[in-house]
Amino acid sequence: MRFAFTDDQLAFRDAVRDLLTRECPPGVVRAAWSNADGRSGGAWKALGEMGALGVMVAEEHGGLGLTELDAVLLAEEAGRAALPDPFVEHTLAGAPLVATEEAASGAVTVTAASGRDLVPWADSADVLVVGGVVVERGTAAVDPRPAVDGARRLAAVEVAGAPPLRTLDPTERDLTADRLALGYAAQLVGLAARMLDTTVAYVSERRQFGVPIGSFQALKHHLADSRIALEFAAPLVYRAAYSLAHRDPDAPVHVSMAKAQASDAAELVARHALQCHGAIGYSDEHDLHMWMKRAWALAAAGGDASWHRERVARAIL
Amino acid sequence: MDLTWSPAEEAFRVEVRAWLEANVPAEPLPSGDTREGFARHLEWERRLFDARWSVVSWPEAYGGREASLWEWLIFEEEYYRAGAPQRVTQNGIFLLAPTLFEFGTPAQQDRFLRPMASGEETWCQGWSEPDAGSDLAGISSRAVRDDEAGGWRLRGQKTWTTRGAFCTHLFGLFRTDPEAQRHRGLTYFLVPLDTPGVTVRGFGRLDGDEGFAEVFFDDAFVPDEMVLGGVGEGWSVAMATTGSERGLTLRSPGRFLATAERLAALYAERGAGASDPGLRHAVAQARIDAEAYALQTLSTVTRIAEGERPGAESSLTKVFWSELDVRLHDTARRLLGPDSALDGPWTKGWQFALSGPIYAGTNEIQRNVIAERVLGLPRK
Ligand SMILES: Cc1cc2nc3c(=O)[nH]c(=O)nc-3n(C[C@H](O)[C@H](O)[C@H](O)COP(=O)(O)OP(=O)(O)OC[C@H]3O[C@@H](n4cnc5c(N)ncnc54)[C@H](O)[C@@H]3O)c2cc1C
């Protein structure tokens, strides 16, 4: 028994964190709100060059041939940076199915969606995994919709007339949905951790009544609750990654536990973060709203907390 | 990451399970917070000890099996799954013993550990006083030096002492230097409750059982060898004990996993008739939380196994398990509907669960600790 990541996995995570600190500062997220495709540009390219986008693509197709367990911490970093790119949709879900060198390097962007989800970044991706088929974007009908998170573009996609590059079997479909849910859960943990860090820093600086507002017990307790929520969400996410990587028959239930808990945790942390910031957090000139809106989007994507709780209920009751 | 048990650990589990299956009383014992029930529980403790299951992680010399922390977790999981009796010896075994192992002299360890493991001597905690609860450093019970007799004379009062009316010994803090600042000048004492000058009065807790006691000290003499850690060092010694109480040893995940499973069974029986459709998800969420707690524990034990020493993070754990316990039992009450007005195991458990956010440092205090020591927020 050892419930911890290997040094290699942690080193890969640190490298991705460093890269995103450089290539995806808040200014890049903000720019994606108003640029043409809602993407980072540079960060995506750099992630591709370091191999992060092909972690789960088989080695013979130019990937690293690793598993969900190696990808989960990278997804968490993508969340922490609020990376405006389909990192999870591509790296955990789409690229392993497309399995080409171009997908492994990110030269071709694959996006994916499950259930009734709108498809993220569908209008800028090259390949779409939607409704059990893999199609070229150009062959599908892509209908962009206004999204709350301006740096996570959404579109309704119709694949009825598109010639499938591939049709997923039911097992692949389920696995893809679980990988998306896992990836979103990991991103939510990263987003929440970042919102908590930012808020701790803010309340330690900001002064009212002659003292830092972080010395007020009401705010301390909001932030303590945020920290507790994270502490008891992250382990479920890591366990789900392990179970998927080992093809554990309970993996779908483990994914649901992770997604339910991470969604709730991120929503809670976002609420407390906003409250602790006061009006400045409510302003779109401050960065917090970009993290908060990503958290809302991902909490609802890939099955929301209730959907996943229901799946747990079906398994245990 | 490796979430599998080794063959040796699996074999350990099989052995634990087999013993428990053969030995756990078929009928639940009367509450350990009553005089009669306490005695019955001690008989059970003796059986555990004789089969060397009472303190699996301890050295063999004191009745243990030198089991690893992993095996201890397995033991606990099986123990609660089997519905075995509550451990009325817990305050000694889980709270005092880790402190004795760390701060006790060899003579103290030899004197106290074995009878503690067998249940021959039972320990209660003497921290709180009428005027010092959360503000533990504000205690006023004193220990006055008696050079001639080579020891200390205890004066004052402790209260809320769990099972104090039934235990043989008390451990706790007394002020040895009234001039020193609050946290200084405190000393950790081990006190036999039959010492002349000690009076114990038991009284009822929320559920009516005599689980509380107040303990009065009227110049009760204890010799020097009953000081644990140095004179004046009581605060840091005590913090080691309360760390165990919040963290790993007192509330192992097996307890909540077992309760979550029993809750699912209750849902199978009662869910169809429940008035609130949300209860189905409350039951699922309880299971998710119990597993989250178990997994968080695995990561803590991994860190300990790799040489780290968890600190203020134990406050995260304490808030989580105590509030989880309340939710688990509250969900059960709602499933029981009008039957929750009847005295039964779930309603008894509910009343006990409500004390979790109060004892072992209230959850408000824990949240302060998390904010200040885990997150680094300003104290003032
Ligand atoms: C079932 C049970 C068993 C117990 N067993 C023992 C035992 O064996 N031995 C023992 O010594 N004690 C025992 N206790 C006592 C326990 O340790 C105390 O109840 C606890 O420390 C709180 O102290 P208090 O009850 O005096 O409450 P108080 O300290 O008076 O607190 C009352 C309320 O004020 C809040 N409060 C106090 N200070 C602050 C602050 N700084 N910030 C925010 N809120 C604050 C508290 O959180 C609480 O909500 C037990 C208690 C219970 C319920």
Tab-separated table of C-alpha atoms in Angstrom, chain A residues 1-5 69 196 200 203-204 212 214-215 217 220-221 223-225 227-228 231-232 235-236 238-239 242 257 260-261 306 309-310 312-314 316-317, chain B residues 1-5 70 264 267 280-281 283-285 287-289 291-293 295-296 299 302 306 316 319-320 364 367-368 370-372 374-375 377-380:
chain	number	residue	atom	x	y	z
A	1	MET	CA	0.000	0.000	0.000
A	2	ARG	CA	1.299	3.386	-0.894
A	3	PHE	CA	-1.135	6.223	-1.561
A	4	ALA	CA	1.177	8.794	-3.078
A	5	PHE	CA	2.557	9.693	-6.485
A	69	LEU	CA	-2.574	8.203	-13.069
A	196	LEU	CA	-8.020	29.411	-2.016
A	200	VAL	CA	-5.553	33.658	1.580
A	203	VAL	CA	-7.246	38.613	3.089
A	204	SER	CA	-3.764	38.746	4.591
A	212	PRO	CA	-5.893	42.519	8.017
A	214	GLY	CA	-7.859	37.665	7.418
A	215	SER	CA	-7.688	38.075	11.183
A	217	GLN	CA	-12.799	34.767	12.531
A	220	LYS	CA	-10.977	32.340	8.809
A	221	HIS	CA	-13.762	29.831	9.092
A	223	LEU	CA	-11.280	29.552	4.406
A	224	ALA	CA	-10.837	26.683	6.848
A	225	ASP	CA	-13.968	25.097	5.385
A	227	ARG	CA	-9.331	23.866	2.928
A	228	ILE	CA	-11.232	20.960	4.491
A	231	GLU	CA	-8.462	17.922	1.679
A	232	PHE	CA	-11.299	15.427	1.321
A	235	PRO	CA	-7.780	11.815	-2.500
A	236	LEU	CA	-10.965	10.623	-4.207
A	238	TYR	CA	-6.345	10.382	-7.196
A	239	ARG	CA	-7.955	7.079	-6.302
A	242	TYR	CA	-5.581	4.845	-10.077
A	257	MET	CA	-17.295	9.808	-6.080
A	260	ALA	CA	-19.308	14.667	-7.072
A	261	GLN	CA	-16.907	15.648	-4.310
A	306	SER	CA	-26.075	15.070	-8.407
A	309	ARG	CA	-24.127	10.907	-6.629
A	310	GLU	CA	-26.991	9.102	-8.301
A	312	VAL	CA	-22.967	6.041	-6.575
A	313	ALA	CA	-26.438	5.491	-5.130
A	314	ARG	CA	-27.240	2.979	-7.865
A	316	ILE	CA	-24.445	0.880	-3.352
A	317	LEU	CA	-28.208	0.826	-2.787
B	1	MET	CA	0.852	4.429	-6.006
B	2	ASP	CA	-0.206	0.973	-4.973
B	3	LEU	CA	-3.649	0.516	-3.464
B	4	THR	CA	-3.372	-3.189	-2.842
B	5	TRP	CA	-2.553	-5.019	0.367
B	70	TRP	CA	-1.271	-0.398	7.882
B	264	ALA	CA	-27.122	1.846	3.257
B	267	TYR	CA	-32.009	2.662	3.446
B	280	ARG	CA	-31.057	8.542	-1.287
B	281	HIS	CA	-28.361	11.023	-2.180
B	283	VAL	CA	-26.851	8.018	1.880
B	284	ALA	CA	-24.652	8.024	-1.235
B	285	GLN	CA	-22.869	11.152	-0.059
B	287	ARG	CA	-20.490	6.718	1.593
B	288	ILE	CA	-18.468	9.130	-0.543
B	289	ASP	CA	-17.380	11.038	2.547
B	291	GLU	CA	-14.323	6.757	1.554
B	292	ALA	CA	-12.781	10.212	1.286
B	293	TYR	CA	-11.840	9.960	4.937
B	295	LEU	CA	-8.339	7.616	1.498
B	296	GLN	CA	-7.102	10.733	3.235
B	299	SER	CA	-2.216	9.261	2.374
B	302	THR	CA	1.920	6.833	3.663
B	306	GLU	CA	7.953	7.680	4.774
B	316	LEU	CA	-8.724	19.136	9.175
B	319	VAL	CA	-13.599	18.634	11.790
B	320	PHE	CA	-14.296	16.270	8.926
B	364	GLU	CA	-14.578	26.357	16.048
B	367	ARG	CA	-11.114	25.988	12.298
B	368	ASN	CA	-9.059	28.685	14.002
B	370	ILE	CA	-6.580	25.453	10.340
B	371	ALA	CA	-6.815	29.115	9.407
B	372	GLU	CA	-3.791	30.174	11.413
B	374	VAL	CA	-2.367	25.445	8.058
B	375	LEU	CA	-3.285	28.466	5.929
B	377	LEU	CA	-3.722	33.674	8.309
B	378	PRO	CA	-2.875	36.446	10.770
B	379	ARG	CA	-3.759	35.759	14.400
B	380	LYS	CA	-4.718	39.345	15.135
